[in-house]
Coordinates of C-alpha atoms and ligand atoms in Angstrom, one line a residue:
X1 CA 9.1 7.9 23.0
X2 CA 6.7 6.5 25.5
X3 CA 3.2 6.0 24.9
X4 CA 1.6 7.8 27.9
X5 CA -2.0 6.6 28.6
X6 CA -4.0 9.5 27.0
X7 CA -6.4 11.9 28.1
X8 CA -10.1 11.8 26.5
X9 CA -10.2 13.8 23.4
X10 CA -13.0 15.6 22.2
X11 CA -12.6 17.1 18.4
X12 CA -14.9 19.3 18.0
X13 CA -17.4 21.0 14.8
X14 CA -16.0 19.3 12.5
X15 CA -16.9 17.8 9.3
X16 CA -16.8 13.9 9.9
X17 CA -16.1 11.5 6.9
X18 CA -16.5 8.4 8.5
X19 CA -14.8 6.2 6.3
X20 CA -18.4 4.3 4.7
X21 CA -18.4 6.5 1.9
X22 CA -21.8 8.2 3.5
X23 CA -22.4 12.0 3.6
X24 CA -20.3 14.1 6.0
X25 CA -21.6 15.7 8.7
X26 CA -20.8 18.2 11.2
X27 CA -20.1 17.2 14.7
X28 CA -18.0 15.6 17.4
X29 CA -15.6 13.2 17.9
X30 CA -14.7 11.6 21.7
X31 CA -11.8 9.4 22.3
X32 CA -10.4 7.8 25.5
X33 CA -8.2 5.5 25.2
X34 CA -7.4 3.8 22.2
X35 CA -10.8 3.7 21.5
X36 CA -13.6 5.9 19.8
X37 CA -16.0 6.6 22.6
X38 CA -18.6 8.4 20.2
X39 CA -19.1 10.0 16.6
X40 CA -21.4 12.7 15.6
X41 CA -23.3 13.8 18.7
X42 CA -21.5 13.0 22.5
X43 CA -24.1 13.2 25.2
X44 CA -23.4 15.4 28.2
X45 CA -22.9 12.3 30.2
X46 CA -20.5 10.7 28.8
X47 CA -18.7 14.1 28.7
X48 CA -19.1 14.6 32.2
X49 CA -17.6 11.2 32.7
X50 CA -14.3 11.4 31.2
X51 CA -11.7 12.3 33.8
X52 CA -9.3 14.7 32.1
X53 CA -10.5 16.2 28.7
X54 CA -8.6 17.9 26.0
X55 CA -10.5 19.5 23.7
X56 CA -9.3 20.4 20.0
X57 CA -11.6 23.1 17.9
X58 CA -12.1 21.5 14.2
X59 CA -14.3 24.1 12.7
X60 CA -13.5 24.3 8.7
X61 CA -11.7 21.0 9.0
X62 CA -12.1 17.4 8.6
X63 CA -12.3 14.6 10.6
X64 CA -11.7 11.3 8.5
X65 CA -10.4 8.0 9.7
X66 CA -6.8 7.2 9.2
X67 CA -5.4 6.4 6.2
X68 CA -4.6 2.5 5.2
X69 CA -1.8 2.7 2.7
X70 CA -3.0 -1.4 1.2
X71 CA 0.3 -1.5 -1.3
X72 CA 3.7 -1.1 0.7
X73 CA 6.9 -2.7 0.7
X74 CA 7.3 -0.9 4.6
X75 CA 8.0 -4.3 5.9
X76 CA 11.7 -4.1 6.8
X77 CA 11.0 0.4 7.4
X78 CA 8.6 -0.2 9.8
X79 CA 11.6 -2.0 12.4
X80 CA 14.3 0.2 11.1
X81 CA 12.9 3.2 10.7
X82 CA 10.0 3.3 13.1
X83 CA 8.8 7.0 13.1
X84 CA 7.2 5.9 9.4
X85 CA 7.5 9.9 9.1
X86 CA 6.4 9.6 5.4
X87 CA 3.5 7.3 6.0
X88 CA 2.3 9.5 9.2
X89 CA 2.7 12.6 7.6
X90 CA 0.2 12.2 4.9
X91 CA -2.6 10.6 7.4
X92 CA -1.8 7.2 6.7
X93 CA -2.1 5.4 10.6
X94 CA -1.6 1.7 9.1
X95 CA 0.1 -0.1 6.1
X96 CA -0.2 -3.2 4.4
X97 CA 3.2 -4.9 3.8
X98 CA 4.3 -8.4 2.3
X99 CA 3.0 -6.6 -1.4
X100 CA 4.0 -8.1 -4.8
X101 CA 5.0 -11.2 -4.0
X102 CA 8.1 -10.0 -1.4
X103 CA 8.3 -10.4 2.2
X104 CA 10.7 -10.7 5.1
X105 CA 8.8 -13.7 6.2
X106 CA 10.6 -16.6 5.9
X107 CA 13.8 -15.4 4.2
X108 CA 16.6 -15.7 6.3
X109 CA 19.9 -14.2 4.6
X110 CA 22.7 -11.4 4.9
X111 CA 22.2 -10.8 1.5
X112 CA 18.8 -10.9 0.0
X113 CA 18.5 -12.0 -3.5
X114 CA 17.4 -10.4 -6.8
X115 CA 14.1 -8.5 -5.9
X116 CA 14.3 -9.0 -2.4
X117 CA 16.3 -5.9 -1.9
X118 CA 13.8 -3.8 -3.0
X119 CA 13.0 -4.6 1.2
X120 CA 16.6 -3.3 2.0
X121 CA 19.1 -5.9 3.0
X122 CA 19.3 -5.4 7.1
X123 CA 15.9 -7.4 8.1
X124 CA 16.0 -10.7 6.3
X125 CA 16.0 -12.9 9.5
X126 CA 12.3 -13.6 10.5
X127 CA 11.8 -17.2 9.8
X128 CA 8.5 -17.1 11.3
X129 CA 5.2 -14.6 11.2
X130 CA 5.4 -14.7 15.0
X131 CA 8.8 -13.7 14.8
X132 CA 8.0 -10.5 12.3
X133 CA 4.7 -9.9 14.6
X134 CA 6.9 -9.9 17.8
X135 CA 9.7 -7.8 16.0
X136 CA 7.2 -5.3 15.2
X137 CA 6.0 -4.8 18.8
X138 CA 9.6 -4.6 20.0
X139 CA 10.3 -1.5 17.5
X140 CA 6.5 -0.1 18.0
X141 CA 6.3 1.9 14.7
X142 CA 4.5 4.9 13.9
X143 CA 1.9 2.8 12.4
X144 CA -0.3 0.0 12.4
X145 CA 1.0 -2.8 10.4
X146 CA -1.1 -5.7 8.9
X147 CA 1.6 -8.4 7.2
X148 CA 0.8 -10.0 3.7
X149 CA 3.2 -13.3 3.0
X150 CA 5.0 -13.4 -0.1
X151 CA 4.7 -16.3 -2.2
X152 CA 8.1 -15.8 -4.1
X153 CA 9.7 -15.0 -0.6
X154 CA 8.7 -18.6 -0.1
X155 CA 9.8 -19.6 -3.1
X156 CA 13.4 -17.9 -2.6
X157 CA 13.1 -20.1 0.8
X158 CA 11.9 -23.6 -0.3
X159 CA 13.0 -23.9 -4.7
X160 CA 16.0 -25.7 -5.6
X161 CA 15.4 -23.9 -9.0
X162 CA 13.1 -20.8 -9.1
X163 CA 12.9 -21.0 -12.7
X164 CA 10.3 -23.8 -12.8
X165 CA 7.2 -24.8 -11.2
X166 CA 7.0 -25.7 -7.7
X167 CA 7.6 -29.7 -7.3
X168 CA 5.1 -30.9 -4.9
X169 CA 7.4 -31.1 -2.0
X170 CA 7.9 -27.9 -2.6
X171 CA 4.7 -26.6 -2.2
X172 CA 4.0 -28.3 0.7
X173 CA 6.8 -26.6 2.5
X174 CA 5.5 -23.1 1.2
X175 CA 1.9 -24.1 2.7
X176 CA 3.3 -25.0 5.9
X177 CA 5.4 -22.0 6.0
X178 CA 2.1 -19.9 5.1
X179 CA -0.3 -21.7 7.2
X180 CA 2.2 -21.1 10.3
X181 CA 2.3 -17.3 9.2
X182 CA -1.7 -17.4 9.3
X183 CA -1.7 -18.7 12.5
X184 CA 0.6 -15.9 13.7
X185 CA -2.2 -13.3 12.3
X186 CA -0.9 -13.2 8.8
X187 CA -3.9 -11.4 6.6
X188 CA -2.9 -13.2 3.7
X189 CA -0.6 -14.3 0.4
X190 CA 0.5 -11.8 -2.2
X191 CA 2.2 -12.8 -5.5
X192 CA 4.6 -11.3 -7.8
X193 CA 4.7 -13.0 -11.2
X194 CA 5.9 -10.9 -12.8
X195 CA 8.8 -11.1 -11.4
X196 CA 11.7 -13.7 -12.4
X197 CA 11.5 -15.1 -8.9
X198 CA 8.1 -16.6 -9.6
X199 CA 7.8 -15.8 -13.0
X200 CA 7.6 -20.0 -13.5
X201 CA 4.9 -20.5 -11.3
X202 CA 1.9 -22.2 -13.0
X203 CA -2.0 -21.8 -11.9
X204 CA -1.8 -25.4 -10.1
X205 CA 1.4 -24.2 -7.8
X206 CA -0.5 -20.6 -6.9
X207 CA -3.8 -22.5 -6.5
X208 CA -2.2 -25.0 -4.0
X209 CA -0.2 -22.3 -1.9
X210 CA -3.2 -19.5 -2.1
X211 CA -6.1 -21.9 -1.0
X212 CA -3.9 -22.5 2.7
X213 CA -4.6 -18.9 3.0
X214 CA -8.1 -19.1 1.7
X215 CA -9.0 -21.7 4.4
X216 CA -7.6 -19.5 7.3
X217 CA -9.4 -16.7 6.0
X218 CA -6.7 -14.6 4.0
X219 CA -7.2 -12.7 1.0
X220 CA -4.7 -12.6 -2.4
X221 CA -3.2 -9.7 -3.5
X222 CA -1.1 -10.1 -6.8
X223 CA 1.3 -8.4 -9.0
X224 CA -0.1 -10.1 -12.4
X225 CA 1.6 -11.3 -14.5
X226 CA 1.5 -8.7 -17.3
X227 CA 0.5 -5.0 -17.1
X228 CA 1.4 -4.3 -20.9
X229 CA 0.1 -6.0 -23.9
X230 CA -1.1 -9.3 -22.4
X231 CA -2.7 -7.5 -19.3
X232 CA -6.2 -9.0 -19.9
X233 CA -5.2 -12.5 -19.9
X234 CA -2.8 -11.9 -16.8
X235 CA -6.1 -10.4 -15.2
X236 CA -7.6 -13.7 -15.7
X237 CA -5.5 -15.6 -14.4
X238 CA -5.2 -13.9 -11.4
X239 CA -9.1 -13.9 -10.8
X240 CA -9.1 -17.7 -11.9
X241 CA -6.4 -18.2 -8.9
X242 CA -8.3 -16.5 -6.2
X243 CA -11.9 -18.0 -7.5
X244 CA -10.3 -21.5 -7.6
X245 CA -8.5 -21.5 -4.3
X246 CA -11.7 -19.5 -3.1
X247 CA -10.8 -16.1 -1.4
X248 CA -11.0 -12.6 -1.9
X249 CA -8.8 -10.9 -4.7
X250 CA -7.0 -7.6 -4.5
X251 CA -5.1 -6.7 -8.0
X252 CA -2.2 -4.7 -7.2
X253 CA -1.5 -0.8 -8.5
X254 CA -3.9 -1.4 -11.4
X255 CA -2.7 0.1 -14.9
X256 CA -2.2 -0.3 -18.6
X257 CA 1.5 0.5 -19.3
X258 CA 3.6 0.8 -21.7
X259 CA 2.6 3.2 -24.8
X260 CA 0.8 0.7 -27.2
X261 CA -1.4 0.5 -24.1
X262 CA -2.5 3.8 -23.3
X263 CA -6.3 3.7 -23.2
X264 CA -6.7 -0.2 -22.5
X265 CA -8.0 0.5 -18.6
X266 CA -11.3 1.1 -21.2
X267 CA -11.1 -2.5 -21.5
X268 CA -9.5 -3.8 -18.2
X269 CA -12.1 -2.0 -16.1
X270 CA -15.0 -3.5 -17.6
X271 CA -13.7 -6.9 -17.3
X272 CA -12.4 -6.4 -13.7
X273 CA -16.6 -5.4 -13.4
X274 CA -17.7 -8.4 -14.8
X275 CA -15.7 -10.3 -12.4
X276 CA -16.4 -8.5 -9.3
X277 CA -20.2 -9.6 -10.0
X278 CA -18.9 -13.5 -9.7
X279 CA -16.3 -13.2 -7.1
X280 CA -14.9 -10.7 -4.1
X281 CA -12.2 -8.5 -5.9
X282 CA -10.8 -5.1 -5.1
X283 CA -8.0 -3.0 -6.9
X284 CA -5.4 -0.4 -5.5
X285 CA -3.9 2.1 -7.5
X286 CA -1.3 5.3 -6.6
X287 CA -2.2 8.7 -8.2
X288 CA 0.8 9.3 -10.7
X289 CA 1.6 8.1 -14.0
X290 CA 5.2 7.1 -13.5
X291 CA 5.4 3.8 -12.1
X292 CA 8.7 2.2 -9.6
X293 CA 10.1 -1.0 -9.5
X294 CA 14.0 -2.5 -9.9
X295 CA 16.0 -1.1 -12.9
X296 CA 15.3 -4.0 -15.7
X297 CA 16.4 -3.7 -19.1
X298 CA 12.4 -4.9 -20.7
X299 CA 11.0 -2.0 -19.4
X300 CA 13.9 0.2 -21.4
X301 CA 11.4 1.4 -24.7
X302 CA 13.2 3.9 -25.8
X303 CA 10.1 6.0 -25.7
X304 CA 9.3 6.3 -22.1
X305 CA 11.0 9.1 -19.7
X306 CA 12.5 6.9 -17.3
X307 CA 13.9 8.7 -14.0
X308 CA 16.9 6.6 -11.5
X309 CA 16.0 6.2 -8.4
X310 CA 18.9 4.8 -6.8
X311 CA 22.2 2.7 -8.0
X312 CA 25.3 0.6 -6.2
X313 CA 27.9 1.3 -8.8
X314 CA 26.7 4.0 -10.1
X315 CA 24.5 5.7 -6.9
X316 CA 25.5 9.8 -8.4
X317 CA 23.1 8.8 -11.2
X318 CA 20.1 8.6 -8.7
X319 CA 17.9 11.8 -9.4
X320 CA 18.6 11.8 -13.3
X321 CA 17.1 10.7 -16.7
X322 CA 18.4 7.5 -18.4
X323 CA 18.2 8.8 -21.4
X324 CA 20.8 11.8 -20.7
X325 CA 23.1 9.0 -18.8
X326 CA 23.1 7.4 -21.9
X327 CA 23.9 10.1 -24.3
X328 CA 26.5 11.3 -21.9
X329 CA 28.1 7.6 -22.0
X330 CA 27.6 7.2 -25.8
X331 CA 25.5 3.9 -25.1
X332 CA 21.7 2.1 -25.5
X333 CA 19.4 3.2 -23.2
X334 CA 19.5 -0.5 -22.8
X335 CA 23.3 -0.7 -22.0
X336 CA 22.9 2.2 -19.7
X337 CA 20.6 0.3 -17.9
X338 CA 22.7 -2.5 -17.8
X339 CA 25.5 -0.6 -16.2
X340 CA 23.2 0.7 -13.5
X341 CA 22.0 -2.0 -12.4
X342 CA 21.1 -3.1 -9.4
X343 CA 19.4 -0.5 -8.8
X344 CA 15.5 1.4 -9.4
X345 CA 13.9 3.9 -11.7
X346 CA 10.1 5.7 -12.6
X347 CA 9.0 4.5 -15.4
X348 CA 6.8 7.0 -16.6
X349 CA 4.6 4.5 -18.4
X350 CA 1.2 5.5 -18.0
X351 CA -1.0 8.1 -19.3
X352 CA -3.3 10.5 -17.1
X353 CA -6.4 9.4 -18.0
X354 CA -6.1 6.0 -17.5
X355 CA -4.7 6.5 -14.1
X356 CA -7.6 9.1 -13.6
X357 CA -10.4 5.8 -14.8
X358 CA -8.5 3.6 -12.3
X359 CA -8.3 6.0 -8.7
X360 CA -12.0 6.7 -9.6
X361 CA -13.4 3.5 -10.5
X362 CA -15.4 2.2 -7.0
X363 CA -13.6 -0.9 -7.1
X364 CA -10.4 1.1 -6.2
X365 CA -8.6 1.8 -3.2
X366 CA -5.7 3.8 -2.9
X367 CA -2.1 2.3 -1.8
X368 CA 0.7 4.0 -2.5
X369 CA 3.6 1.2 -3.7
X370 CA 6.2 4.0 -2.2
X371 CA 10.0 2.1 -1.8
X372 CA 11.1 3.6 1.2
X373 CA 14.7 2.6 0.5
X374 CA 15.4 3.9 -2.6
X375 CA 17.6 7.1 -2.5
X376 CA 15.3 9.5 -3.9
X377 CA 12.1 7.8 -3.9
X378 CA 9.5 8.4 -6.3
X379 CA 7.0 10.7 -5.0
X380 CA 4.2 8.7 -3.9
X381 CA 6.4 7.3 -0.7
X382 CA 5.4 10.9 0.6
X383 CA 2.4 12.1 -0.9
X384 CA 0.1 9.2 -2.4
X385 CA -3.0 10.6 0.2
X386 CA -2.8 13.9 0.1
X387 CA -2.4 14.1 -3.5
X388 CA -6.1 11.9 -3.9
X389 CA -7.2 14.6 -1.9
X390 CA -5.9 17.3 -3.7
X391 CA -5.8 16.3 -7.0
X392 CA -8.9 14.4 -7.1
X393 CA -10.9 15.8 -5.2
X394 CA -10.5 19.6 -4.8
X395 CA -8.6 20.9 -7.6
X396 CA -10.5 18.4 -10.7
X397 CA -13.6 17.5 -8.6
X398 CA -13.3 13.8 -10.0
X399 CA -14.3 12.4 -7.0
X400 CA -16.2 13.3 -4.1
X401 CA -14.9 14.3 -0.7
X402 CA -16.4 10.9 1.3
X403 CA -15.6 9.0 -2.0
X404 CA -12.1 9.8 -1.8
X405 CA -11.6 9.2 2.3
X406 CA -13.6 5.8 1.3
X407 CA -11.0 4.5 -0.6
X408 CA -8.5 5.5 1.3
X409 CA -10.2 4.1 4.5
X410 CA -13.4 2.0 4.8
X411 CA -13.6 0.5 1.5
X412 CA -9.7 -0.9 2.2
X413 CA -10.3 -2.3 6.0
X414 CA -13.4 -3.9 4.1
X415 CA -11.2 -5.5 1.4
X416 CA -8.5 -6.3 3.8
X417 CA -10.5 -7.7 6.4
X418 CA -9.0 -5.2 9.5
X419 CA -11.6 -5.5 12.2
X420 CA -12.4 -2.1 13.8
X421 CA -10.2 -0.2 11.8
X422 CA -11.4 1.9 8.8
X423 CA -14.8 4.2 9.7
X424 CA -15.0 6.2 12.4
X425 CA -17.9 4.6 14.6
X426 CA -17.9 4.4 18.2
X427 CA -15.8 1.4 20.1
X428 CA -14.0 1.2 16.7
X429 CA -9.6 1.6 17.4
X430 CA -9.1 5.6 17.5
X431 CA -7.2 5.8 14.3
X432 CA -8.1 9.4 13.0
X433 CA -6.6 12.3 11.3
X434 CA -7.8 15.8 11.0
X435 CA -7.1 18.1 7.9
X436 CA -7.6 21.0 6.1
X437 CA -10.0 20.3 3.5
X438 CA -8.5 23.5 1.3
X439 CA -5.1 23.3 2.7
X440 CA -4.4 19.7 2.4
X441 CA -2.0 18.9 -0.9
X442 CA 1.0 16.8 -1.5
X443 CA 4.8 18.4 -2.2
X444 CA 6.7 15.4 -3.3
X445 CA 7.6 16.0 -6.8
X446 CA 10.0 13.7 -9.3
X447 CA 12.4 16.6 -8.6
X448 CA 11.6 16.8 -5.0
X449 CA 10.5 13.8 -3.6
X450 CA 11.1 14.1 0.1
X451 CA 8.4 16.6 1.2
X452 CA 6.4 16.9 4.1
X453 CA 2.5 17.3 2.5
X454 CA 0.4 20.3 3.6
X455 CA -2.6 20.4 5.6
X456 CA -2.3 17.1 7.7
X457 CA -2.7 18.9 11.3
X458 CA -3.2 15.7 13.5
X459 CA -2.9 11.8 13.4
X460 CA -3.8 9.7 15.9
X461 CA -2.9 6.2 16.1
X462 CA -4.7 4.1 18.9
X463 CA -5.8 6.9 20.8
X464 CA -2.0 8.5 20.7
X465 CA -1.5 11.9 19.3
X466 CA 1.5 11.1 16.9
X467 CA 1.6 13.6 14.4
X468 CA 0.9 17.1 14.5
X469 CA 1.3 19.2 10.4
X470 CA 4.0 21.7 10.8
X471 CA 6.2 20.4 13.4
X472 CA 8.4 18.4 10.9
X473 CA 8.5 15.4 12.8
X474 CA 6.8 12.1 14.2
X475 CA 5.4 12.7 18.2
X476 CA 5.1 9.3 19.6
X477 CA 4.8 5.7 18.0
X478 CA 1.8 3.8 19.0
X479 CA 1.4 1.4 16.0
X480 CA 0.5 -2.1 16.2
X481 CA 0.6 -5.7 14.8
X482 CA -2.3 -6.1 13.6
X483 CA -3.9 -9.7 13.3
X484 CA -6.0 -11.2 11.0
X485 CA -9.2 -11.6 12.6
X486 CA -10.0 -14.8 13.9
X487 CA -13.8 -15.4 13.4
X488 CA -15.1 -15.2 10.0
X489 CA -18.2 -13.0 9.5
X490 CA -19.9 -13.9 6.3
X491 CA -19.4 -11.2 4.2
X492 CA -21.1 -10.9 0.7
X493 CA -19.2 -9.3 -1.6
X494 CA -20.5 -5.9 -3.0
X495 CA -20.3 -5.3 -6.7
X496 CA -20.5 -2.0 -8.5
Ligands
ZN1 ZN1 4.2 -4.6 -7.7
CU2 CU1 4.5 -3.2 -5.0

């Protein structure tokens, strides 16, 4: 697939959501290049100017920026699976990767530990950002891809014993492996302690590696500690990380799990309010009430549904209910687990309305969390966007149309610091897709989770028409590495 220079595109009549979370309006759209030439009204001119012009009627549809999926563990699908068919066919035109903690960078192994695989185990052998950055240009994927740095990745790379703090030779050797990274355009450090592989990690070891990213400009995005009974204490000590080392904080697929938690966002939300009024913090969320991770025997109630996504010794079991696996073997739901594992599950561990608090709470942004290498992913690797859309916004009218493309767009370039990327202004990159507003829905169920959505009709990635609805597959691949921006502006943080 090459990526011809492209003709000037005009879209035309159509209702333009730019991404700010402002009004729509009806009007035009110019690209040339892989640029946005101009938004709204296009004088004659500048029409007149453009040396071959294909024009695109968009009456009765809209014309919104591309999608930024913030929460994705694309990093290793992005090189071996380039098209990023599930990302582009919901609108999405860049992903965030280097989420919870994991990331290729600076792993090096045949044979990725523990929660490593949830990256698949073929593209562990980037030692370097530049090397991930220049990887990523080689493959030139579907999409845009912005690179997080994983603080237990860096862990796996520099502990002699993961089940302690850092030493402080140790921590020096992760800042120097993230400061390198941030040099090579990394946008920041993402944490996972939940998870065993940094589960040790105290305040003073995150503070340490998190404030080399805050001096180069990064952002922290963190899996906390706790999303069940101790969540609000987990909440705080991620906001105390990010205020002490002094950058911006994005919490990762906010939610209260876990039954004896149902209702609780009633109390996280508020706090996460009062924060946001002392320091810059965001949230991203995925519209469904199961959550995905590994298969891991504390997350086995006994009262939630939970679904198999994928297992090595037993992989016939992906696609069905642990609790029938275990009645069939005449075991625990525990045990079951046990014999499944490795491997990854839903957990169906939230209720509806706090999920419904969370996706429309202002402070949210929408990332989908979808493990693209599970073998029947759960469904919000295919249809996190559209389903905002459709859920959300046309079916139970619990947000508003620009709200909805906000968070999906704007509000997340903001948080994430991508330059140019995010609101459809003129000289911004042309990242744009084009839908029908009473089409648009996703497909992917738990049943069926590999579904194109409905009513994407066309993405275009830097200026590149790569997806067209319908034709059941990717067009061209025009994504980029994209770079944390060099020169700080000073950016106030907004609060609700
Ligand atoms: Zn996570
Ligand atoms: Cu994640």
């Amino acid at each position: 697939m090459l990526n011809d220079a492209p003709p000037s595109t005009l879209l035309r009549q159509g209702l333009i959501v730019d991404g700010s979370g402002r009004p729509g309006v009806v009007g035009d759209l110019l690209m040339a290049g892989d640029r946005l030439l101009a938004v709204g009204q296009v004088d004659a001119a500048l029409l007149a100017a453009q040396p071959a012009l294909h024009e695109i009627d968009c009456s009765g549809r809209v014309i919104a920026p591309g999608f930024i999926d913030v929460h994705t563990h694309d990093d290793a699908a992005v090189l071996d699976s380039p098209d990023m068919c599930p990302k582009l066919s919901q609108g999405v035109t860049t992903v965030i990767v280097g989420n919870c903690g994991i990331s290729l960078v600076p792993v090096l192994s045949d044979d990725p530990p523990g929660l490593l695989k949830l990256l698949g185990p073929h593209q562990f052998r980037h030692r370097r950002m530049a090397d991930y950055a220049e990887a990523v240009a080689q493959a030139c994927p579907g999409v845009n891809v912005a690179a997080l740095v994983g603080h237990s990745a860096l862990r796996i790379r520099h502990l002699a014993d993961l089940d302690r703090p850092a030493l402080a030779s140790e921590i020096e050797a992760m800042q120097a492996d993230l400061k390198d990274a941030m040099d090579a355009g990394a946008i920041g450090l993402s944490s996972g302690v939940f998870y065993r592989e940094a589960h040790a990690a105290d305040l003073a070891e995150l503070v340490a590696v998190a404030t080399v990213a805050a001096r180069e400009g990064g952002v922290y995005a963190t899996h906390i500690r706790d999303e069940l009974d101790a969540i609000l204490p987990a909440l705080q000590e991620a906001a105390t990380t990010a205020r002490q080392a002094g950058l911006p904080l994005v919490l990762s697929h906010h939610k209260c799990a876990g039954p004896a938690n149902w209702g609780r966002t009633r109390e996280t939300l508020p706090l996460l309010e009062a924060l946001a009024r002392e320091q810059e913090l965001g949230l991203d969320v995925y519209p469904y009430t199961a959550g995905s991770t590994v298969l891991r025997t504390d997350l086995v109630d006994g009262i939630i549904d939970i679904l198999i996504t994928g297992s090595v010794p037993h992989p016939e079991m992906a696609g069905r209910h642990l609790a029938d696996i275990a009645r069939e073997w005449g075991v625990s739901q525990q045990a079951a687990c046990e014999r499944l594992m490795p491997g990854g599950a839903c957990y169906f561990q939230m209720r509806q309305d706090d999920v419904d608090r969370v996706v429309t709470h202002p402070l949210s942004m929408i990332g989908s969390d979808g493990l693209p290498h599970d073998e029947r992913p759960h469904p919000r690797l295919w249809g996190a966007f559209p389903r905002v859309l459709a859920y959300y916004w046309r079916e139970h009218a619990m947000l508003g149309l620009e709200q909805a493309v906000h968070k999906m767009s704007g509000l997340s370039a903001r948080r994430f610091r991508l330059d140019g990327r995010g609101e459809l202004v003129a000289q911004a990159h042309a990242d744009v897709v084009v839908f029908d507003p009473q089409r648009v829905r996703d497909l992917a169920t738990f049943e069926d989770p590999v579904r194109f959505s409905e009513g994407i009709e066309q993405v275009w990635v830097n200026g590149v028409l790569s997806y067209v609805g319908g034709e059941g597959r990717v067009r061209a691949r025009a994504g980029r590495f994209l770079k944390r921006r060099t020169h700080l502006h000073s950016q106030h943080s907004e609060t609700v």
